[in-house]
Amino acid sequence: MTSTLNVNDRIEKHFAGFDGRLSDLRDRYKTEHYIEIDPFVPEDLQAAAHTELEGLFAANARRRDLLVAQSGNTPRRYSNIDRDAIHQDGDIIPAIYRAPALYELLGSIVGERVLPVPYTPEEYIASRLHEPNDVHGWHWDDYTWAVVWVFKMPPVEHGGSLEYIKDAPWDRENPQPEKLVAQGPVWTRHPGVGAAYLLKADTALHRVKPLSVADERMIVCYSFATEADLQRPVDHSSMAALYPESHARHEG
Ligand SMILES: O=C(O)CCC(=O)C(=O)O
Ligand SMILES: [Fe+2]
């Protein structure tokens, strides 16, 4: 069993190796609202977390196939795991979310304080696209940042890339994702296994490109908040549609 303390200690040492790249990461984040931390953790932790995640999917995955009204009726067709299952049966994946070293690294890249989200079901989730036409459709996140840790990624010609339009904030009354996508520009990224990408996910309209064939794309998504996020009311109804049990447990 890996202890939480141990995980923080391991990633703190690992992140120290990024010191020489920090100014580049900061500059890129400023212009692209996206950077990659690659590799996100040491190799043995990646392997252990991957084993943990496969076990979580085997025991807890829920297949979803729905349109989410809040993001303009865009599709979610995939298998996912809610935060509570990961919290209960996971070890390394939840420990990383609590690791002070991660908050320090993220804060030094974005230039402000990075905080856990105040709504428990959104702390972390996992998703797996595996069938042809599986897609995580266009949407915005409820909180400012997402860190998406990649465990499986198909070759680019099979889909699974992240696409985003930066600085296209969510008008919850009238989301109009098609219009924003048509206006573009659409930025495309295809992070590799072992990388984690940081995205300013509240103002970037984003999606995962559909799989064109049966393949595997497996990720964990962590969410983070600004101080300002904690002061404003946040509507969690799209989370309630995707993770009904977890939402009911914490908010119901
Ligand atoms: O799978 C991805 O790369 C994106 C995940 C995402 O946008 C989310 O879970 O909100
Ligand atoms: Fe997202």
Coordinates of N, CA and C and ligand atoms in Angstrom, one line a residue:
M1 N 0.9 -1.2 0.0 CA 0.0 0.0 0.0 C 0.9 1.3 0.0
T2 N 0.7 2.1 -0.9 CA 1.5 3.4 -1.0 C 0.8 4.4 -0.1
S3 N 1.6 5.0 0.8 CA 0.9 6.0 1.7 C 0.9 7.3 1.0
T4 N -0.1 8.1 1.5 CA -0.3 9.5 0.9 C 1.0 10.3 1.0
L5 N 1.7 10.2 2.2 CA 2.9 10.9 2.5 C 4.0 10.6 1.4
N6 N 4.1 9.3 1.2 CA 5.0 8.8 0.3 C 4.8 9.3 -1.2
V7 N 3.5 9.3 -1.6 CA 3.2 9.9 -2.9 C 3.6 11.3 -3.0
N8 N 3.3 12.1 -2.0 CA 3.7 13.5 -2.1 C 5.2 13.7 -2.2
D9 N 5.9 12.9 -1.4 CA 7.4 13.0 -1.4 C 7.9 12.6 -2.7
R10 N 7.3 11.5 -3.3 CA 7.8 11.1 -4.6 C 7.6 12.1 -5.7
I11 N 6.4 12.7 -5.7 CA 6.1 13.7 -6.8 C 6.8 15.0 -6.5
E12 N 7.1 15.3 -5.3 CA 7.8 16.6 -5.0 C 9.2 16.5 -5.6
K13 N 9.9 15.3 -5.4 CA 11.2 15.1 -6.0 C 11.1 15.1 -7.5
H14 N 10.1 14.5 -8.0 CA 9.9 14.4 -9.5 C 9.7 15.8 -10.1
F15 N 8.9 16.6 -9.5 CA 8.6 17.9 -10.0 C 9.8 18.9 -9.9
A16 N 10.6 18.6 -8.9 CA 11.8 19.4 -8.8 C 12.6 19.4 -10.1
G17 N 12.5 18.2 -10.8 CA 13.2 18.1 -12.1 C 12.6 19.0 -13.2
F18 N 11.5 19.6 -13.0 CA 10.9 20.5 -13.9 C 11.3 22.0 -13.8
D19 N 12.1 22.2 -12.7 CA 12.5 23.6 -12.4 C 13.1 24.4 -13.7
G20 N 13.9 23.7 -14.4 CA 14.5 24.3 -15.6 C 13.5 24.6 -16.7
R21 N 12.3 24.0 -16.6 CA 11.3 24.2 -17.7 C 10.2 25.1 -17.3
L22 N 10.3 25.6 -16.0 CA 9.1 26.3 -15.5 C 8.8 27.6 -16.3
S23 N 9.8 28.3 -16.7 CA 9.5 29.6 -17.3 C 8.9 29.3 -18.7
D24 N 9.3 28.2 -19.4 CA 8.7 27.8 -20.6 C 7.2 27.4 -20.4
L25 N 7.0 26.6 -19.4 CA 5.7 26.2 -19.1 C 4.7 27.4 -18.8
R26 N 5.3 28.3 -18.0 CA 4.5 29.5 -17.7 C 4.1 30.3 -19.0
D27 N 5.1 30.5 -19.8 CA 4.9 31.2 -21.1 C 3.9 30.5 -22.0
R28 N 4.0 29.2 -22.1 CA 3.1 28.4 -22.9 C 1.7 28.5 -22.4
Y29 N 1.6 28.3 -21.0 CA 0.3 28.4 -20.4 C -0.4 29.7 -20.7
K30 N 0.4 30.8 -20.6 CA -0.2 32.1 -20.9 C -0.8 32.2 -22.3
T31 N -0.1 31.7 -23.2 CA -0.5 31.9 -24.6 C -1.5 30.8 -25.0
E32 N -1.3 29.6 -24.5 CA -2.2 28.5 -25.1 C -3.3 28.0 -24.1
H33 N -3.2 28.4 -22.8 CA -4.1 27.9 -21.8 C -4.0 26.4 -21.7
Y34 N -2.9 25.8 -22.1 CA -2.7 24.3 -22.1 C -1.2 24.1 -22.0
I35 N -0.8 23.2 -21.1 CA 0.6 22.7 -21.0 C 0.5 21.3 -20.7
E36 N 1.7 20.6 -20.9 CA 1.8 19.2 -20.5 C 2.9 19.0 -19.4
I37 N 2.6 18.2 -18.4 CA 3.6 17.8 -17.4 C 3.9 16.4 -17.8
D38 N 5.1 16.2 -18.4 CA 5.4 14.9 -19.0 C 6.8 14.4 -18.7
P39 N 7.0 13.4 -18.0 CA 6.0 12.5 -17.4 C 5.4 13.1 -16.1
F40 N 4.2 12.8 -15.8 CA 3.5 13.4 -14.7 C 4.0 12.9 -13.4
V41 N 4.3 11.6 -13.4 CA 4.9 10.9 -12.1 C 6.0 10.0 -12.5
P42 N 6.8 9.5 -11.6 CA 7.9 8.6 -11.9 C 7.3 7.3 -12.5
E43 N 8.1 6.6 -13.3 CA 7.6 5.4 -14.0 C 6.9 4.3 -13.2
D44 N 7.4 4.0 -12.0 CA 6.8 3.0 -11.2 C 5.5 3.4 -10.6
L45 N 5.3 4.7 -10.3 CA 4.0 5.2 -9.8 C 3.0 5.2 -11.0
Q46 N 3.5 5.5 -12.2 CA 2.5 5.4 -13.3 C 2.0 4.0 -13.5
A47 N 2.9 3.0 -13.4 CA 2.5 1.6 -13.5 C 1.6 1.2 -12.4
A48 N 1.9 1.6 -11.2 CA 1.0 1.3 -10.1 C -0.4 1.9 -10.2
A49 N -0.4 3.2 -10.6 CA -1.7 3.9 -10.8 C -2.5 3.3 -11.9
H50 N -1.8 2.8 -12.9 CA -2.5 2.2 -14.1 C -3.2 0.9 -13.6
T51 N -2.5 0.1 -12.8 CA -3.1 -1.1 -12.3 C -4.3 -0.8 -11.4
E52 N -4.1 0.3 -10.6 CA -5.2 0.7 -9.8 C -6.4 1.1 -10.6
L53 N -6.2 1.9 -11.7 CA -7.2 2.4 -12.5 C -7.9 1.2 -13.3
E54 N -7.2 0.3 -13.8 CA -7.8 -0.9 -14.5 C -8.8 -1.6 -13.5
G55 N -8.3 -1.8 -12.3 CA -9.2 -2.4 -11.2 C -10.4 -1.6 -11.0
L56 N -10.3 -0.3 -10.9 CA -11.4 0.6 -10.7 C -12.4 0.5 -11.9
F57 N -11.9 0.4 -13.1 CA -12.8 0.3 -14.2 C -13.5 -1.0 -14.2
A58 N -12.8 -2.1 -13.9 CA -13.4 -3.4 -13.9 C -14.5 -3.5 -12.8
A59 N -14.4 -2.8 -11.7 CA -15.4 -2.9 -10.6 C -16.5 -1.9 -10.7
N60 N -16.2 -0.7 -11.2 CA -17.1 0.5 -11.0 C -17.5 1.2 -12.2
A61 N -17.1 0.8 -13.4 CA -17.4 1.6 -14.6 C -18.9 1.7 -14.9
R62 N -19.4 2.8 -15.3 CA -20.8 2.9 -15.8 C -20.7 3.4 -17.2
R63 N -21.5 2.8 -18.0 CA -21.6 3.2 -19.4 C -22.6 4.4 -19.5
R64 N -22.2 5.4 -20.2 CA -23.1 6.6 -20.4 C -23.3 6.8 -21.8
D65 N -24.5 7.2 -22.2 CA -24.8 7.6 -23.5 C -25.9 8.6 -23.4
L66 N -25.6 9.9 -23.4 CA -26.6 10.9 -23.2 C -26.1 12.2 -23.9
L67 N -27.1 13.1 -23.9 CA -26.8 14.5 -24.4 C -26.9 15.4 -23.2
V68 N -25.9 16.2 -23.0 CA -26.0 17.1 -21.8 C -26.5 18.5 -22.2
A69 N -27.7 18.8 -21.7 CA -28.4 20.0 -22.1 C -27.6 21.3 -21.7
Q70 N -26.9 21.2 -20.6 CA -26.2 22.4 -20.1 C -25.1 22.9 -21.0
S71 N -24.5 22.0 -21.8 CA -23.5 22.4 -22.7 C -24.0 22.5 -24.2
G72 N -25.3 22.5 -24.3 CA -25.9 22.7 -25.7 C -26.2 21.4 -26.3
N73 N -26.6 20.4 -25.5 CA -27.0 19.1 -26.0 C -25.9 18.3 -26.8
T74 N -24.7 18.4 -26.2 CA -23.5 17.7 -26.8 C -23.4 16.3 -26.2
P75 N -22.9 15.3 -27.0 CA -23.0 13.9 -26.5 C -21.9 13.5 -25.5
R76 N -22.2 12.6 -24.6 CA -21.2 11.9 -23.8 C -21.5 10.4 -24.0
R77 N -20.5 9.7 -24.7 CA -20.7 8.3 -25.0 C -19.4 7.7 -24.6
Y78 N -19.4 7.1 -23.4 CA -18.1 6.5 -22.8 C -18.5 5.8 -21.6
S79 N -17.4 5.2 -20.9 CA -17.6 4.6 -19.6 C -16.9 5.6 -18.6
N80 N -17.6 5.8 -17.4 CA -16.9 6.6 -16.5 C -17.0 6.0 -15.0
I81 N -16.2 6.6 -14.2 CA -16.2 6.2 -12.8 C -16.3 7.5 -12.0
D82 N -17.2 7.5 -11.0 CA -17.4 8.7 -10.2 C -16.3 8.8 -9.1
R83 N -16.2 10.0 -8.5 CA -15.2 10.3 -7.5 C -15.3 9.4 -6.3
D84 N -16.5 9.0 -5.9 CA -16.6 8.3 -4.7 C -16.0 6.9 -4.8
A85 N -16.2 6.2 -6.0 CA -15.6 4.9 -6.2 C -14.1 5.0 -6.2
I86 N -13.6 6.1 -6.8 CA -12.1 6.2 -6.8 C -11.6 6.5 -5.4
H87 N -12.3 7.3 -4.7 CA -12.0 7.6 -3.3 C -11.9 6.4 -2.4
Q88 N -13.0 5.5 -2.6 CA -13.1 4.3 -1.8 C -12.1 3.2 -2.1
D89 N -12.0 2.9 -3.4 CA -11.2 1.8 -3.8 C -9.8 2.2 -4.3
G90 N -9.6 3.5 -4.6 CA -8.3 3.9 -5.1 C -7.3 4.2 -3.9
D91 N -6.1 4.5 -4.3 CA -5.0 4.8 -3.3 C -4.1 5.9 -3.9
I92 N -3.4 5.6 -4.9 CA -2.5 6.6 -5.5 C -3.2 7.8 -6.2
I93 N -4.3 7.4 -6.9 CA -5.0 8.5 -7.7 C -5.6 9.5 -6.7
P94 N -6.3 9.1 -5.6 CA -6.8 10.1 -4.7 C -5.6 10.8 -3.9
A95 N -4.6 10.1 -3.6 CA -3.5 10.7 -2.9 C -2.8 11.9 -3.7
I96 N -2.8 11.7 -5.0 CA -2.2 12.8 -5.8 C -3.0 14.1 -5.7
Y97 N -4.3 13.9 -5.6 CA -5.2 15.1 -5.5 C -4.9 15.9 -4.2
R98 N -4.5 15.2 -3.2 CA -4.2 15.8 -1.9 C -2.8 16.2 -1.7
A99 N -1.9 16.0 -2.7 CA -0.5 16.2 -2.5 C -0.1 17.7 -2.7
P100 N 0.4 18.3 -1.6 CA 0.8 19.7 -1.7 C 1.7 20.0 -2.8
A101 N 2.6 19.1 -3.1 CA 3.6 19.3 -4.2 C 2.9 19.6 -5.5
L102 N 1.7 19.0 -5.8 CA 1.0 19.2 -7.0 C 0.5 20.7 -7.1
Y103 N -0.1 21.1 -5.9 CA -0.6 22.5 -5.9 C 0.5 23.5 -6.1
E104 N 1.7 23.2 -5.5 CA 2.8 24.1 -5.7 C 3.2 24.2 -7.1
L105 N 3.3 23.1 -7.8 CA 3.8 23.1 -9.2 C 2.7 23.9 -10.0
L106 N 1.5 23.5 -9.9 CA 0.4 24.2 -10.7 C 0.4 25.7 -10.4
G107 N 0.5 26.0 -9.1 CA 0.4 27.5 -8.8 C 1.6 28.2 -9.4
S108 N 2.7 27.6 -9.5 CA 3.9 28.3 -10.1 C 3.7 28.4 -11.6
I109 N 3.0 27.5 -12.2 CA 2.8 27.6 -13.7 C 1.7 28.7 -14.0
V110 N 0.6 28.6 -13.2 CA -0.5 29.6 -13.6 C -0.4 30.9 -12.9
G111 N 0.5 31.0 -11.9 CA 0.7 32.3 -11.3 C -0.3 32.8 -10.3
E112 N -1.1 31.8 -9.8 CA -2.1 32.2 -8.7 C -2.3 30.9 -7.9
R113 N -3.0 31.1 -6.8 CA -3.3 30.0 -5.9 C -4.2 29.0 -6.6
V114 N -3.8 27.7 -6.5 CA -4.7 26.6 -7.0 C -5.2 25.9 -5.8
L115 N -6.5 25.6 -5.9 CA -7.2 25.1 -4.7 C -8.0 23.8 -5.1
P116 N -8.3 22.9 -4.2 CA -9.2 21.8 -4.5 C -10.6 22.4 -4.7
V117 N -11.4 21.7 -5.5 CA -12.8 22.2 -5.8 C -13.7 22.1 -4.5
P118 N -14.6 22.9 -4.3 CA -15.5 22.9 -3.1 C -16.6 21.9 -3.2
Y119 N -16.8 21.2 -4.4 CA -17.9 20.3 -4.6 C -17.2 18.9 -4.8
T120 N -17.4 18.0 -3.9 CA -16.7 16.8 -3.8 C -16.8 15.9 -5.1
P121 N -18.0 15.7 -5.7 CA -18.0 14.8 -6.8 C -17.1 15.3 -8.0
E122 N -16.7 16.5 -8.0 CA -15.9 17.0 -9.2 C -14.4 16.9 -8.9
E123 N -14.0 16.5 -7.7 CA -12.5 16.5 -7.4 C -11.8 15.7 -8.4
Y124 N -12.3 14.5 -8.7 CA -11.6 13.7 -9.7 C -12.6 12.6 -10.2
I125 N -12.5 12.3 -11.5 CA -13.3 11.3 -12.1 C -12.4 10.6 -13.1
A126 N -12.9 9.4 -13.7 CA -12.1 8.8 -14.7 C -13.0 8.5 -15.9
S127 N -12.5 8.5 -17.1 CA -13.3 8.1 -18.2 C -12.5 7.3 -19.2
R128 N -13.3 6.5 -19.9 CA -12.7 5.5 -20.9 C -13.5 5.5 -22.1
L129 N -12.9 5.9 -23.2 CA -13.6 5.8 -24.5 C -13.1 4.5 -25.2
H130 N -14.0 3.6 -25.6 CA -13.5 2.3 -26.1 C -14.3 1.8 -27.3
E131 N -15.5 2.3 -27.6 CA -16.3 1.8 -28.7 C -16.2 2.8 -29.9
P132 N -16.3 2.3 -31.1 CA -16.3 3.2 -32.2 C -17.4 4.3 -32.0
N133 N -17.0 5.6 -32.2 CA -17.9 6.7 -32.1 C -18.1 7.1 -30.6
D134 N -17.4 6.5 -29.7 CA -17.4 7.1 -28.3 C -16.8 8.5 -28.4
V135 N -17.3 9.3 -27.6 CA -17.0 10.8 -27.6 C -17.3 11.4 -26.3
H136 N -16.4 12.3 -25.9 CA -16.7 13.2 -24.7 C -16.9 14.6 -25.4
G137 N -18.2 14.9 -25.6 CA -18.6 16.0 -26.5 C -18.2 17.4 -25.9
W138 N -18.4 18.4 -26.7 CA -18.0 19.8 -26.4 C -18.7 20.2 -25.1
H139 N -17.9 20.9 -24.2 CA -18.4 21.3 -22.9 C -17.4 22.3 -22.3
W140 N -17.8 22.8 -21.2 CA -16.9 23.6 -20.3 C -16.9 22.9 -19.0
D141 N -15.8 23.1 -18.2 CA -15.8 22.6 -16.8 C -16.4 23.6 -15.8
D142 N -16.9 23.2 -14.7 CA -17.5 24.1 -13.7 C -16.4 24.9 -13.0
Y143 N -15.2 24.4 -12.9 CA -14.2 25.1 -12.2 C -13.0 25.4 -13.1
T144 N -12.1 26.3 -12.7 CA -11.1 26.9 -13.6 C -10.2 25.9 -14.3
W145 N -9.6 25.0 -13.6 CA -8.6 24.1 -14.2 C -8.9 22.7 -14.2
A146 N -8.5 22.0 -15.2 CA -8.5 20.5 -15.3 C -7.1 20.0 -15.5
V147 N -6.7 19.0 -14.8 CA -5.5 18.3 -15.0 C -5.9 16.9 -15.4
V148 N -5.6 16.5 -16.7 CA -6.0 15.2 -17.2 C -4.8 14.3 -17.4
W149 N -4.8 13.2 -16.7 CA -3.7 12.3 -16.6 C -4.0 11.1 -17.5
V150 N -3.1 10.9 -18.5 CA -3.3 9.9 -19.6 C -2.8 8.6 -19.3
F151 N -3.6 7.5 -19.4 CA -3.2 6.1 -19.2 C -3.2 5.3 -20.4
K152 N -4.2 5.6 -21.3 CA -4.2 5.0 -22.6 C -4.6 6.0 -23.6
M153 N -4.0 6.0 -24.8 CA -4.3 7.0 -25.9 C -4.2 6.3 -27.2
P154 N -5.2 6.4 -28.0 CA -5.1 5.7 -29.4 C -4.2 6.5 -30.3
P155 N -3.7 6.0 -31.4 CA -3.0 6.8 -32.3 C -3.9 7.9 -32.9
V156 N -3.3 9.0 -33.3 CA -4.1 10.2 -33.6 C -5.1 9.9 -34.7
E157 N -4.8 9.0 -35.6 CA -5.8 8.7 -36.7 C -7.0 7.9 -36.2
H158 N -7.0 7.4 -35.0 CA -8.2 6.8 -34.4 C -9.0 7.7 -33.6
G159 N -8.7 9.0 -33.5 CA -9.4 9.9 -32.6 C -8.8 10.0 -31.2
G160 N -9.6 10.6 -30.3 CA -9.1 10.7 -28.9 C -8.3 12.0 -28.6
S161 N -8.1 12.9 -29.6 CA -7.4 14.1 -29.4 C -8.2 15.1 -28.6
L162 N -7.6 15.9 -27.8 CA -8.3 17.0 -27.2 C -8.4 18.2 -28.2
E163 N -9.6 18.7 -28.3 CA -9.8 19.9 -29.2 C -10.3 21.0 -28.3
Y164 N -9.9 22.2 -28.4 CA -10.4 23.3 -27.6 C -10.4 24.6 -28.3
I165 N -11.3 25.5 -27.9 CA -11.3 26.9 -28.3 C -11.1 27.7 -27.1
K166 N -10.0 28.4 -27.0 CA -9.7 29.1 -25.8 C -10.4 30.5 -25.7
D167 N -10.6 30.9 -24.5 CA -11.3 32.2 -24.3 C -12.7 32.2 -25.0
A168 N -13.4 31.2 -24.8 CA -14.8 31.1 -25.3 C -15.7 30.7 -24.1
P169 N -15.9 31.6 -23.2 CA -16.6 31.3 -21.9 C -18.0 30.8 -22.1
W170 N -18.4 30.1 -21.1 CA -19.7 29.4 -21.1 C -20.9 30.4 -20.8
D171 N -21.7 30.6 -21.7 CA -23.0 31.3 -21.5 C -24.0 30.2 -21.2
R172 N -24.3 30.0 -19.9 CA -25.1 28.9 -19.5 C -26.6 29.1 -20.0
E173 N -27.0 30.3 -20.3 CA -28.3 30.5 -20.8 C -28.4 30.2 -22.3
N174 N -27.3 30.3 -23.0 CA -27.3 30.1 -24.4 C -25.9 29.7 -24.9
P175 N -25.6 28.4 -24.6 CA -24.2 27.9 -24.8 C -23.6 27.9 -26.2
Q176 N -24.4 27.6 -27.2 CA -24.1 27.7 -28.6 C -22.7 27.1 -29.0
P177 N -22.4 25.9 -28.6 CA -21.1 25.3 -28.9 C -20.8 25.3 -30.4
E178 N -21.8 25.0 -31.2 CA -21.5 24.8 -32.7 C -21.0 26.2 -33.3
K179 N -21.6 27.3 -32.8 CA -21.2 28.6 -33.3 C -19.8 28.9 -32.9
L180 N -19.4 28.6 -31.6 CA -18.1 28.9 -31.2 C -17.1 28.0 -31.9
V181 N -17.4 26.8 -32.2 CA -16.5 25.9 -32.9 C -16.3 26.4 -34.3
A182 N -17.4 26.8 -34.9 CA -17.3 27.3 -36.3 C -16.5 28.5 -36.4
Q183 N -16.5 29.4 -35.3 CA -15.7 30.6 -35.3 C -14.2 30.2 -35.1
G184 N -14.0 29.2 -34.3 CA -12.6 28.8 -34.0 C -11.8 29.9 -33.3
P185 N -10.4 29.8 -33.4 CA -9.7 28.6 -34.0 C -9.7 27.4 -33.0
V186 N -9.8 26.3 -33.6 CA -9.8 25.0 -32.8 C -8.3 24.6 -32.6
W187 N -7.9 24.5 -31.3 CA -6.5 24.0 -31.0 C -6.6 22.5 -30.8
T188 N -5.7 21.7 -31.3 CA -5.7 20.3 -31.1 C -4.5 19.8 -30.4
R189 N -4.6 18.9 -29.5 CA -3.5 18.3 -28.7 C -3.7 16.8 -28.6
H190 N -2.6 16.1 -28.6 CA -2.7 14.6 -28.5 C -1.7 14.2 -27.5
P191 N -1.9 14.4 -26.2 CA -0.9 14.0 -25.2 C -0.7 12.5 -25.1
G192 N 0.5 12.1 -24.8 CA 0.9 10.7 -24.8 C 0.6 10.1 -23.4
V193 N 0.7 8.8 -23.4 CA 0.5 8.0 -22.1 C 1.6 8.5 -21.1
G194 N 1.2 8.7 -19.9 CA 2.1 9.1 -18.9 C 2.2 10.6 -18.7
A195 N 1.7 11.4 -19.7 CA 1.6 12.8 -19.5 C 0.3 13.2 -18.8
A196 N 0.4 14.4 -18.2 CA -0.9 15.0 -17.7 C -0.9 16.4 -18.4
Y197 N -2.1 16.8 -18.9 CA -2.2 18.1 -19.4 C -3.0 19.0 -18.4
L198 N -2.6 20.3 -18.4 CA -3.3 21.3 -17.6 C -4.0 22.2 -18.6
L199 N -5.3 22.3 -18.4 CA -6.1 23.2 -19.3 C -6.9 24.2 -18.5
K200 N -7.0 25.4 -19.0 CA -7.9 26.4 -18.3 C -9.3 26.0 -18.9
A201 N -10.0 25.2 -18.1 CA -11.2 24.4 -18.7 C -12.5 25.1 -18.5
D202 N -12.5 26.3 -17.7 CA -13.8 27.0 -17.6 C -14.0 27.9 -18.7
T203 N -13.0 28.4 -19.3 CA -13.1 29.4 -20.5 C -12.8 28.7 -21.8
A204 N -12.2 27.5 -21.8 CA -12.0 26.8 -23.0 C -13.1 25.8 -23.3
L205 N -13.8 26.1 -24.4 CA -14.8 25.1 -24.8 C -14.0 23.9 -25.4
H206 N -14.2 22.7 -24.8 CA -13.3 21.6 -25.2 C -14.1 20.3 -25.4
R207 N -13.4 19.3 -26.1 CA -14.0 18.0 -26.3 C -12.9 17.0 -26.6
V208 N -13.2 15.7 -26.5 CA -12.4 14.7 -27.0 C -13.0 14.2 -28.3
K209 N -12.1 14.2 -29.3 CA -12.6 13.8 -30.7 C -13.1 12.4 -30.6
P210 N -14.2 12.1 -31.3 CA -14.7 10.7 -31.4 C -13.7 9.7 -31.8
L211 N -13.8 8.5 -31.3 CA -13.0 7.3 -31.8 C -13.6 6.9 -33.1
S212 N -12.7 6.7 -34.1 CA -13.2 6.3 -35.4 C -13.3 4.8 -35.5
V213 N -12.7 4.1 -34.6 CA -12.7 2.6 -34.5 C -12.7 2.2 -33.1
A214 N -12.9 1.0 -32.8 CA -12.7 0.5 -31.4 C -11.2 0.6 -31.0
D215 N -11.0 1.4 -29.9 CA -9.6 1.5 -29.4 C -9.7 1.9 -28.0
E216 N -8.7 2.3 -27.3 CA -8.8 2.6 -25.9 C -8.2 3.9 -25.6
R217 N -9.0 4.7 -24.9 CA -8.5 6.0 -24.3 C -8.9 6.1 -22.9
M218 N -8.0 6.1 -22.0 CA -8.3 6.1 -20.6 C -7.6 7.2 -19.8
I219 N -8.4 8.0 -19.1 CA -7.8 9.1 -18.4 C -8.4 9.3 -17.0
V220 N -7.7 10.0 -16.1 CA -8.2 10.5 -14.9 C -8.2 12.0 -15.0
C221 N -9.3 12.6 -14.6 CA -9.4 14.1 -14.7 C -9.6 14.7 -13.3
Y222 N -8.6 15.5 -12.9 CA -8.7 16.2 -11.6 C -9.1 17.7 -11.9
S223 N -10.0 18.2 -11.0 CA -10.4 19.6 -11.1 C -9.9 20.5 -10.0
F224 N -9.6 21.7 -10.4 CA -9.0 22.7 -9.4 C -9.7 24.0 -9.5
A225 N -9.7 24.8 -8.4 CA -10.5 26.0 -8.4 C -9.5 27.2 -8.0
T226 N -10.0 28.4 -8.4 CA -9.3 29.6 -8.0 C -10.0 30.0 -6.7
E227 N -9.4 31.0 -6.0 CA -10.1 31.6 -4.9 C -11.4 32.2 -5.3
A228 N -11.5 32.8 -6.5 CA -12.7 33.5 -6.9 C -13.8 32.4 -7.2
D229 N -13.4 31.2 -7.6 CA -14.4 30.2 -7.8 C -15.1 29.8 -6.5
L230 N -14.4 30.0 -5.4 CA -15.0 29.6 -4.1 C -16.0 30.6 -3.7
Q231 N -16.0 31.8 -4.3 CA -16.9 32.9 -3.9 C -18.1 33.0 -4.7
R232 N -18.1 32.3 -5.9 CA -19.3 32.5 -6.7 C -20.2 31.2 -6.7
P233 N -21.5 31.4 -6.9 CA -22.3 30.2 -6.9 C -22.0 29.4 -8.2
V234 N -22.0 28.1 -8.1 CA -21.6 27.2 -9.2 C -22.8 26.2 -9.4
D235 N -23.3 26.1 -10.6 CA -24.4 25.2 -10.9 C -23.7 23.9 -11.3
H236 N -24.1 22.8 -10.5 CA -23.5 21.5 -10.8 C -24.4 20.5 -11.5
S237 N -25.4 21.1 -12.3 CA -26.4 20.2 -12.8 C -25.9 19.3 -14.0
S238 N -24.8 19.7 -14.7 CA -24.3 18.8 -15.7 C -23.6 17.6 -15.0
M239 N -23.0 17.9 -13.9 CA -22.3 16.8 -13.1 C -23.4 15.8 -12.6
A240 N -24.5 16.4 -12.2 CA -25.6 15.5 -11.7 C -26.1 14.6 -12.8
A241 N -26.1 15.0 -14.0 CA -26.5 14.2 -15.1 C -25.5 13.0 -15.4
L242 N -24.2 13.3 -15.2 CA -23.2 12.3 -15.5 C -22.8 11.4 -14.4
Y243 N -22.9 12.0 -13.1 CA -22.6 11.2 -11.9 C -23.7 11.3 -10.9
P244 N -24.9 10.7 -11.2 CA -26.0 11.0 -10.4 C -25.8 10.5 -8.9
E245 N -25.2 9.3 -8.8 CA -25.1 8.8 -7.4 C -24.2 9.6 -6.5
S246 N -23.1 10.0 -7.1 CA -22.1 10.8 -6.3 C -22.8 12.2 -6.0
H247 N -23.4 12.8 -7.0 CA -24.1 14.1 -6.8 C -25.1 14.0 -5.7
A248 N -26.0 12.9 -5.7 CA -27.0 12.8 -4.7 C -26.4 12.6 -3.3
R249 N -25.3 11.9 -3.2 CA -24.6 11.6 -1.9 C -24.1 12.9 -1.3
H250 N -23.6 13.8 -2.1 CA -22.9 15.0 -1.5 C -23.8 16.2 -1.5
E251 N -24.9 16.2 -2.3 CA -25.7 17.4 -2.5 C -27.1 17.1 -2.3
G252 N -27.5 15.8 -2.2 CA -28.9 15.5 -2.3 C -29.7 15.6 -1.0
Ligands
LIG1 O1 -10.6 13.3 -21.5 C1 -10.1 14.4 -21.7 O2 -9.1 14.7 -22.2 C2 -11.0 15.6 -21.2 C3 -11.8 15.3 -20.0 C4 -12.7 16.4 -19.6 O3 -12.8 17.4 -20.3 C5 -13.5 16.4 -18.4 O4 -13.6 15.3 -17.8 O5 -14.2 17.4 -18.1
FE2 FE -13.8 19.0 -19.4

